[in-house]
Amino acid sequence: QVQLVESGGGLVQAGGSLRLSCAASRNAFSMYAMGWFRQAPGKGRDFVAASSWSGSVTIYEDSVKGRFTISRDNAKNTVYLQANSLKPEDTAVYYCAARSGSVYGLRQPQGVDFWGQGALVTVSS
């Protein structure tokens, strides 16, 4: 079992930035591909970004490419999502996700083995 705890959400103006963090409970963190999903009010949970266990492979949903960056620090069991140039449509609950297999399996919610509890990000216009 892996427990994931997000932090760093909040209210930000359009065009602003914030950084989400996700701390994992297990020392085997480096064996997991890690990712971020988001869920806007009344909508499904959508893929945002993912990183392979080493960080050498990163993938992004098209609408966040060039604005969001996923990174990880395996020594700290932590994955980050740096979100820049935020737009009101980025408003959502952001969920950290872990998968013991390929990072490409994290593009769908069905590929996630463990979820965090979520962090709310609100972007005001």
PDB file of C-alpha atoms in Angstrom:
ATOM      1  CA  GLN A   1       0.000   0.000   0.000  1.00  0.00           C
ATOM      2  CA  VAL A   2       1.198   3.498  -0.876  1.00  0.00           C
ATOM      3  CA  GLN A   3      -0.246   6.569   0.763  1.00  0.00           C
ATOM      4  CA  LEU A   4      -0.070   9.790  -1.210  1.00  0.00           C
ATOM      5  CA  VAL A   5      -0.570  13.232   0.316  1.00  0.00           C
ATOM      6  CA  GLU A   6      -0.916  16.308  -1.877  1.00  0.00           C
ATOM      7  CA  SER A   7      -0.194  19.876  -0.836  1.00  0.00           C
ATOM      8  CA  GLY A   8       0.169  23.263  -2.482  1.00  0.00           C
ATOM      9  CA  GLY A   9      -3.312  23.873  -3.818  1.00  0.00           C
ATOM     10  CA  GLY A  10      -5.100  27.174  -3.411  1.00  0.00           C
ATOM     11  CA  LEU A  11      -6.474  30.263  -5.121  1.00  0.00           C
ATOM     12  CA  VAL A  12      -4.442  31.975  -7.826  1.00  0.00           C
ATOM     13  CA  GLN A  13      -5.196  34.627 -10.419  1.00  0.00           C
ATOM     14  CA  ALA A  14      -5.169  33.826 -14.105  1.00  0.00           C
ATOM     15  CA  GLY A  15      -1.635  34.002 -15.451  1.00  0.00           C
ATOM     16  CA  GLY A  16      -0.173  33.056 -12.089  1.00  0.00           C
ATOM     17  CA  SER A  17       1.717  29.975 -10.934  1.00  0.00           C
ATOM     18  CA  LEU A  18       1.701  27.418  -8.193  1.00  0.00           C
ATOM     19  CA  ARG A  19       3.456  24.172  -7.345  1.00  0.00           C
ATOM     20  CA  LEU A  20       1.710  21.054  -6.166  1.00  0.00           C
ATOM     21  CA  SER A  21       3.604  18.463  -4.151  1.00  0.00           C
ATOM     22  CA  CYS A  22       2.779  14.839  -3.485  1.00  0.00           C
ATOM     23  CA  ALA A  23       4.584  12.956  -0.735  1.00  0.00           C
ATOM     24  CA  ALA A  24       4.525   9.157  -0.790  1.00  0.00           C
ATOM     25  CA  SER A  25       4.686   6.934   2.240  1.00  0.00           C
ATOM     26  CA  ARG A  26       6.848   4.139   0.879  1.00  0.00           C
ATOM     27  CA  ASN A  27      10.580   3.974   0.464  1.00  0.00           C
ATOM     28  CA  ALA A  28       9.944   2.016  -2.740  1.00  0.00           C
ATOM     29  CA  PHE A  29       8.685   5.268  -4.262  1.00  0.00           C
ATOM     30  CA  SER A  30      11.386   5.133  -6.921  1.00  0.00           C
ATOM     31  CA  MET A  31       9.816   1.945  -8.310  1.00  0.00           C
ATOM     32  CA  TYR A  32       6.557   3.722  -9.201  1.00  0.00           C
ATOM     33  CA  ALA A  33       5.578   5.817 -12.158  1.00  0.00           C
ATOM     34  CA  MET A  34       3.889   8.929 -10.775  1.00  0.00           C
ATOM     35  CA  GLY A  35       1.322  11.235 -12.268  1.00  0.00           C
ATOM     36  CA  TRP A  36      -1.295  13.906 -11.825  1.00  0.00           C
ATOM     37  CA  PHE A  37      -4.971  13.929 -12.775  1.00  0.00           C
ATOM     38  CA  ARG A  38      -7.573  16.607 -12.309  1.00  0.00           C
ATOM     39  CA  GLN A  39     -11.321  16.703 -11.930  1.00  0.00           C
ATOM     40  CA  ALA A  40     -13.340  19.832 -12.618  1.00  0.00           C
ATOM     41  CA  PRO A  41     -16.814  20.248 -11.086  1.00  0.00           C
ATOM     42  CA  GLY A  42     -19.307  17.976 -12.811  1.00  0.00           C
ATOM     43  CA  LYS A  43     -16.689  16.334 -15.015  1.00  0.00           C
ATOM     44  CA  GLY A  44     -14.637  13.166 -15.071  1.00  0.00           C
ATOM     45  CA  ARG A  45     -11.095  12.673 -13.819  1.00  0.00           C
ATOM     46  CA  ASP A  46      -8.645  13.595 -16.571  1.00  0.00           C
ATOM     47  CA  PHE A  47      -4.963  12.893 -17.084  1.00  0.00           C
ATOM     48  CA  VAL A  48      -2.608  15.877 -16.714  1.00  0.00           C
ATOM     49  CA  ALA A  49       0.997  14.632 -16.573  1.00  0.00           C
ATOM     50  CA  ALA A  50       3.126  11.614 -15.632  1.00  0.00           C
ATOM     51  CA  SER A  51       6.738  10.723 -14.965  1.00  0.00           C
ATOM     52  CA  SER A  52       8.549   7.428 -15.234  1.00  0.00           C
ATOM     53  CA  TRP A  53      10.216   6.048 -12.101  1.00  0.00           C
ATOM     54  CA  SER A  54      13.534   7.641 -13.074  1.00  0.00           C
ATOM     55  CA  GLY A  55      12.073  10.896 -14.359  1.00  0.00           C
ATOM     56  CA  SER A  56      13.629  10.282 -17.768  1.00  0.00           C
ATOM     57  CA  VAL A  57      10.237   9.994 -19.469  1.00  0.00           C
ATOM     58  CA  THR A  58       7.512  12.592 -18.945  1.00  0.00           C
ATOM     59  CA  ILE A  59       4.183  12.836 -20.742  1.00  0.00           C
ATOM     60  CA  TYR A  60       1.580  15.608 -20.748  1.00  0.00           C
ATOM     61  CA  GLU A  61      -1.969  16.234 -21.767  1.00  0.00           C
ATOM     62  CA  ASP A  62      -2.012  18.575 -24.747  1.00  0.00           C
ATOM     63  CA  SER A  63      -3.680  21.547 -23.021  1.00  0.00           C
ATOM     64  CA  VAL A  64      -0.943  21.794 -20.372  1.00  0.00           C
ATOM     65  CA  LYS A  65       2.123  21.228 -22.565  1.00  0.00           C
ATOM     66  CA  GLY A  66       4.525  24.131 -22.224  1.00  0.00           C
ATOM     67  CA  ARG A  67       2.758  25.404 -19.087  1.00  0.00           C
ATOM     68  CA  PHE A  68       3.007  22.530 -16.590  1.00  0.00           C
ATOM     69  CA  THR A  69       6.097  20.569 -15.585  1.00  0.00           C
ATOM     70  CA  ILE A  70       6.178  17.311 -13.641  1.00  0.00           C
ATOM     71  CA  SER A  71       9.290  16.393 -11.694  1.00  0.00           C
ATOM     72  CA  ARG A  72      10.242  14.045  -8.906  1.00  0.00           C
ATOM     73  CA  ASP A  73      12.780  13.723  -6.123  1.00  0.00           C
ATOM     74  CA  ASN A  74      13.156  10.053  -5.289  1.00  0.00           C
ATOM     75  CA  ALA A  75      15.335  10.814  -2.274  1.00  0.00           C
ATOM     76  CA  LYS A  76      12.386  12.716  -0.777  1.00  0.00           C
ATOM     77  CA  ASN A  77       9.659  10.351  -2.048  1.00  0.00           C
ATOM     78  CA  THR A  78       8.001  13.381  -3.607  1.00  0.00           C
ATOM     79  CA  VAL A  79       6.595  14.300  -7.009  1.00  0.00           C
ATOM     80  CA  TYR A  80       5.833  17.872  -8.063  1.00  0.00           C
ATOM     81  CA  LEU A  81       3.644  19.630 -10.581  1.00  0.00           C
ATOM     82  CA  GLN A  82       4.759  23.151 -11.457  1.00  0.00           C
ATOM     83  CA  ALA A  83       1.829  24.940 -13.054  1.00  0.00           C
ATOM     84  CA  ASN A  84       2.507  28.236 -14.860  1.00  0.00           C
ATOM     85  CA  SER A  85       0.364  30.572 -16.947  1.00  0.00           C
ATOM     86  CA  LEU A  86      -2.726  29.258 -15.201  1.00  0.00           C
ATOM     87  CA  LYS A  87      -6.133  29.701 -16.805  1.00  0.00           C
ATOM     88  CA  PRO A  88      -9.614  29.610 -15.260  1.00  0.00           C
ATOM     89  CA  GLU A  89     -10.213  26.316 -17.069  1.00  0.00           C
ATOM     90  CA  ASP A  90      -7.388  24.774 -15.007  1.00  0.00           C
ATOM     91  CA  THR A  91      -9.646  25.039 -11.961  1.00  0.00           C
ATOM     92  CA  ALA A  92     -10.095  21.531 -10.563  1.00  0.00           C
ATOM     93  CA  VAL A  93      -9.224  19.130  -7.798  1.00  0.00           C
ATOM     94  CA  TYR A  94      -5.774  17.767  -8.621  1.00  0.00           C
ATOM     95  CA  TYR A  95      -5.009  14.167  -7.688  1.00  0.00           C
ATOM     96  CA  CYS A  96      -1.637  12.517  -7.334  1.00  0.00           C
ATOM     97  CA  ALA A  97      -1.429   8.983  -8.742  1.00  0.00           C
ATOM     98  CA  ALA A  98       1.008   6.064  -8.578  1.00  0.00           C
ATOM     99  CA  ARG A  99       1.422   3.045 -10.821  1.00  0.00           C
ATOM    100  CA  SER A 100       3.776   0.108 -10.448  1.00  0.00           C
ATOM    101  CA  GLY A 101       3.960  -0.479 -14.221  1.00  0.00           C
ATOM    102  CA  SER A 102       4.791   1.602 -17.278  1.00  0.00           C
ATOM    103  CA  VAL A 103       4.351   5.356 -17.146  1.00  0.00           C
ATOM    104  CA  TYR A 104       2.196   5.131 -20.284  1.00  0.00           C
ATOM    105  CA  GLY A 105      -0.405   3.249 -18.267  1.00  0.00           C
ATOM    106  CA  LEU A 106      -0.949   6.410 -16.223  1.00  0.00           C
ATOM    107  CA  ARG A 107      -2.727   8.156 -19.076  1.00  0.00           C
ATOM    108  CA  GLN A 108      -5.993   6.569 -17.963  1.00  0.00           C
ATOM    109  CA  PRO A 109      -7.583   6.471 -14.478  1.00  0.00           C
ATOM    110  CA  GLN A 110      -7.900   2.695 -14.866  1.00  0.00           C
ATOM    111  CA  GLY A 111      -4.115   2.426 -14.867  1.00  0.00           C
ATOM    112  CA  VAL A 112      -3.690   3.974 -11.435  1.00  0.00           C
ATOM    113  CA  ASP A 113      -2.819   1.743  -8.487  1.00  0.00           C
ATOM    114  CA  PHE A 114      -2.949   4.400  -5.749  1.00  0.00           C
ATOM    115  CA  TRP A 115      -4.594   7.819  -5.438  1.00  0.00           C
ATOM    116  CA  GLY A 116      -4.022  10.809  -3.229  1.00  0.00           C
ATOM    117  CA  GLN A 117      -6.896  12.616  -1.549  1.00  0.00           C
ATOM    118  CA  GLY A 118      -6.813  15.597  -3.893  1.00  0.00           C
ATOM    119  CA  ALA A 119      -5.875  19.273  -3.701  1.00  0.00           C
ATOM    120  CA  LEU A 120      -8.157  22.057  -4.911  1.00  0.00           C
ATOM    121  CA  VAL A 121      -6.754  24.586  -7.357  1.00  0.00           C
ATOM    122  CA  THR A 122      -8.933  27.585  -8.162  1.00  0.00           C
ATOM    123  CA  VAL A 123      -7.897  30.028 -10.881  1.00  0.00           C
ATOM    124  CA  SER A 124      -9.773  33.320 -10.870  1.00  0.00           C
ATOM    125  CA  SER A 125     -10.229  35.416 -13.984  1.00  0.00           C
TER     126      SER A 125
END
